[in-house]
mmCIF file of C-alpha atoms in Angstrom:
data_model
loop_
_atom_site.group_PDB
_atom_site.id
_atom_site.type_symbol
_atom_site.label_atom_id
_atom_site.label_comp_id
_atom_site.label_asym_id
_atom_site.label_seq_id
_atom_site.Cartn_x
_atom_site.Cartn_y
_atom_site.Cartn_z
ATOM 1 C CA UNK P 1 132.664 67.549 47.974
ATOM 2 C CA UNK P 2 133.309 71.375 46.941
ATOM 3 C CA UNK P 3 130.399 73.693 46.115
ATOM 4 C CA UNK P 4 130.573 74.772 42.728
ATOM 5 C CA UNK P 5 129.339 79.035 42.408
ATOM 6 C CA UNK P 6 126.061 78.581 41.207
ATOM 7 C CA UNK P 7 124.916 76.141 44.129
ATOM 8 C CA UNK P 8 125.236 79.916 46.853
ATOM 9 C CA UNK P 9 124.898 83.544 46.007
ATOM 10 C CA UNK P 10 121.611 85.547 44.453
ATOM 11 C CA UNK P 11 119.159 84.032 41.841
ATOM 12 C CA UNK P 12 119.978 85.276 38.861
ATOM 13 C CA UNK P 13 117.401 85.372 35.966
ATOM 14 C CA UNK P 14 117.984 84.040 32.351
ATOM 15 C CA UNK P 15 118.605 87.249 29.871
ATOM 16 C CA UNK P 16 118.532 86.617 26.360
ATOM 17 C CA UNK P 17 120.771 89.158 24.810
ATOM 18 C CA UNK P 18 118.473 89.031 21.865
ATOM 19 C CA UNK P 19 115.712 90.349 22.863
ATOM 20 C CA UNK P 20 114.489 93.614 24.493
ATOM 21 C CA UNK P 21 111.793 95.319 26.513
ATOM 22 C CA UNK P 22 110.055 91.997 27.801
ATOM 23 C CA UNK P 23 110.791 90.110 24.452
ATOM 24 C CA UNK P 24 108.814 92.403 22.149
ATOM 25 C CA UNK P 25 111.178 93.900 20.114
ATOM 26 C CA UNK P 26 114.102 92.414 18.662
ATOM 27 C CA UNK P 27 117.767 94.511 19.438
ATOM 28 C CA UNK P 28 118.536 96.001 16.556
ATOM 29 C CA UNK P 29 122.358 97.710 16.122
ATOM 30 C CA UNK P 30 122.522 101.007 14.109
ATOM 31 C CA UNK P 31 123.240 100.904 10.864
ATOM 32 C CA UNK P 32 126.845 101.158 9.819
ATOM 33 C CA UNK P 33 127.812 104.630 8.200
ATOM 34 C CA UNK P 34 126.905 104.926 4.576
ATOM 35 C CA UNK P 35 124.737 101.537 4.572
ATOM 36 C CA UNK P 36 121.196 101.845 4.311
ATOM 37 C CA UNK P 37 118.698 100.424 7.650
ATOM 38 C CA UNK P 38 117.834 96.795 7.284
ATOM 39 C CA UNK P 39 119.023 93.180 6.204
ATOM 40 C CA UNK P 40 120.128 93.036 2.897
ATOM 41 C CA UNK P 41 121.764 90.370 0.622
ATOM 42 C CA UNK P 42 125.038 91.518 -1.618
ATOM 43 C CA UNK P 43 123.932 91.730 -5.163
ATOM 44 C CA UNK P 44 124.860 89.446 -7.847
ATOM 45 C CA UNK P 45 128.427 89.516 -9.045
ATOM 46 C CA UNK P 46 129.121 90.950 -12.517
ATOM 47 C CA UNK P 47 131.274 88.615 -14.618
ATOM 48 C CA UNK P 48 131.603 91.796 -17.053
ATOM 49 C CA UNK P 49 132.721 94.773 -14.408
ATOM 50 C CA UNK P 50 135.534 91.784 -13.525
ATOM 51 C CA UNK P 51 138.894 92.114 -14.405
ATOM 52 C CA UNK P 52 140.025 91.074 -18.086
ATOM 53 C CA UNK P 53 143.658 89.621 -17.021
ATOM 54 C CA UNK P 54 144.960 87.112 -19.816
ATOM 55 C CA UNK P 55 148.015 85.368 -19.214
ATOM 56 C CA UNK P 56 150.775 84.541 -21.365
ATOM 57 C CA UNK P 57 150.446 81.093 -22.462
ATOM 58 C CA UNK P 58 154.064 80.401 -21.748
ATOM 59 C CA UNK P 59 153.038 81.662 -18.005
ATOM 60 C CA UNK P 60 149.851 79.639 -17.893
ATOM 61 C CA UNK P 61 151.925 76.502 -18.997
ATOM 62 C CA UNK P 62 154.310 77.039 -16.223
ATOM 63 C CA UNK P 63 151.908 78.105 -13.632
ATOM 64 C CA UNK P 64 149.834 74.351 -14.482
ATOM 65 C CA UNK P 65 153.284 72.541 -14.233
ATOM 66 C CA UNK P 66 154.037 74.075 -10.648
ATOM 67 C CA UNK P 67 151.040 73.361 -9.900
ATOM 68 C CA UNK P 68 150.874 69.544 -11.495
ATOM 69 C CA UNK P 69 154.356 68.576 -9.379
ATOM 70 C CA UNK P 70 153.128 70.121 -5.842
ATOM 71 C CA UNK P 71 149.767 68.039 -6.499
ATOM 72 C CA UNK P 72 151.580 65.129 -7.607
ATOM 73 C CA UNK P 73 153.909 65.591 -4.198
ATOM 74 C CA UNK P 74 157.079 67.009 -6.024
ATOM 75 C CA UNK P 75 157.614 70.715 -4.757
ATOM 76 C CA UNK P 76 159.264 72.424 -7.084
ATOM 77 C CA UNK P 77 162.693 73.423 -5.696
ATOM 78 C CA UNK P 78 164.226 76.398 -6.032
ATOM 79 C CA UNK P 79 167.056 74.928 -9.164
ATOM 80 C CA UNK P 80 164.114 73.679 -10.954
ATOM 81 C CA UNK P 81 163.341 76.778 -12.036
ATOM 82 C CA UNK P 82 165.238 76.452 -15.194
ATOM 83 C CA UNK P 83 164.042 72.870 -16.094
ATOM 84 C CA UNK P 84 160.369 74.837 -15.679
ATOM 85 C CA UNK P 85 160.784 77.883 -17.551
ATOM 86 C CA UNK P 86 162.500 75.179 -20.413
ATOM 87 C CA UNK P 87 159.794 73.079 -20.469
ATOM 88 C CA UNK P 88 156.638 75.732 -20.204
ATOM 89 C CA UNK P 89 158.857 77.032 -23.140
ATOM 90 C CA UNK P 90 157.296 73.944 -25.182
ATOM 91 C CA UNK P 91 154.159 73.526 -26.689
ATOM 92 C CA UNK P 92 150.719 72.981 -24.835
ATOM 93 C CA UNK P 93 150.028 69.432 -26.064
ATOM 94 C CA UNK P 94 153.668 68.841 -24.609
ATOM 95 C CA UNK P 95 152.599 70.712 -21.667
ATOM 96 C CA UNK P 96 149.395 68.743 -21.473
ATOM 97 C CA UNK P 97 150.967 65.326 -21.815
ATOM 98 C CA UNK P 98 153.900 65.985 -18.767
ATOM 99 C CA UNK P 99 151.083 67.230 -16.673
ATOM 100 C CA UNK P 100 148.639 63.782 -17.330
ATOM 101 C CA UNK P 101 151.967 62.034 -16.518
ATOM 102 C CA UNK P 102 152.128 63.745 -13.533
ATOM 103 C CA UNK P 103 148.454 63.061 -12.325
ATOM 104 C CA UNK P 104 149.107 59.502 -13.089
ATOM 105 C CA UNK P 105 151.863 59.324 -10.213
ATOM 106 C CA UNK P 106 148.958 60.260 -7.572
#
């Protein structure tokens, strides 16, 4: 049978790296620069500082139909691109109807 290191050697007492002088205080790290002391939570977001970005509606049609064929299992490969562009080229109900097809093959 082999000893295993903590069977020999000097008794070593249980620290808890979480507490401090005798378990009074808590360890506290100093603040980082330019934030304030304490525990805070991050305020709220602001949905009207965000970012207005609208998308073409040609590009948001092709971005849901790359998206529709990976999800259905059918990477797009890199010669699709002109059946894509073609077909995002088409209306949204158009658009709308390849994509249900698509969701149907899952």
């Amino acid at each position: 049978m082999t000893a295993t290191a903590f069977e020999y050697g000097p008794k070593h007492a249980f620290v808890d790296p979480c507490t401090a002088a005798g378990g009074a205080d808590s360890v506290r790290w100093p603040p980082a620069e330019g934030q304030r002391d304490g525990d805070y939570l991050l305020p709220p977001p602001r949905p009207a500082e965000r970012l207005d970005i609208t998308l073409d509606p040609r590009d948001r049609r092709r971005l849901e139909l790359h998206a529709a064929l990976t999800a259905a299992g059918i990477p797009p490969a890199p010669e699709d691109r002109e059946a894509i562009e073609s077909l995002s080229a088409l209306s949204g109900s158009i658009n709308t109807t390849i994509q249900r097809w698509l969701n149907h093959t899952l």
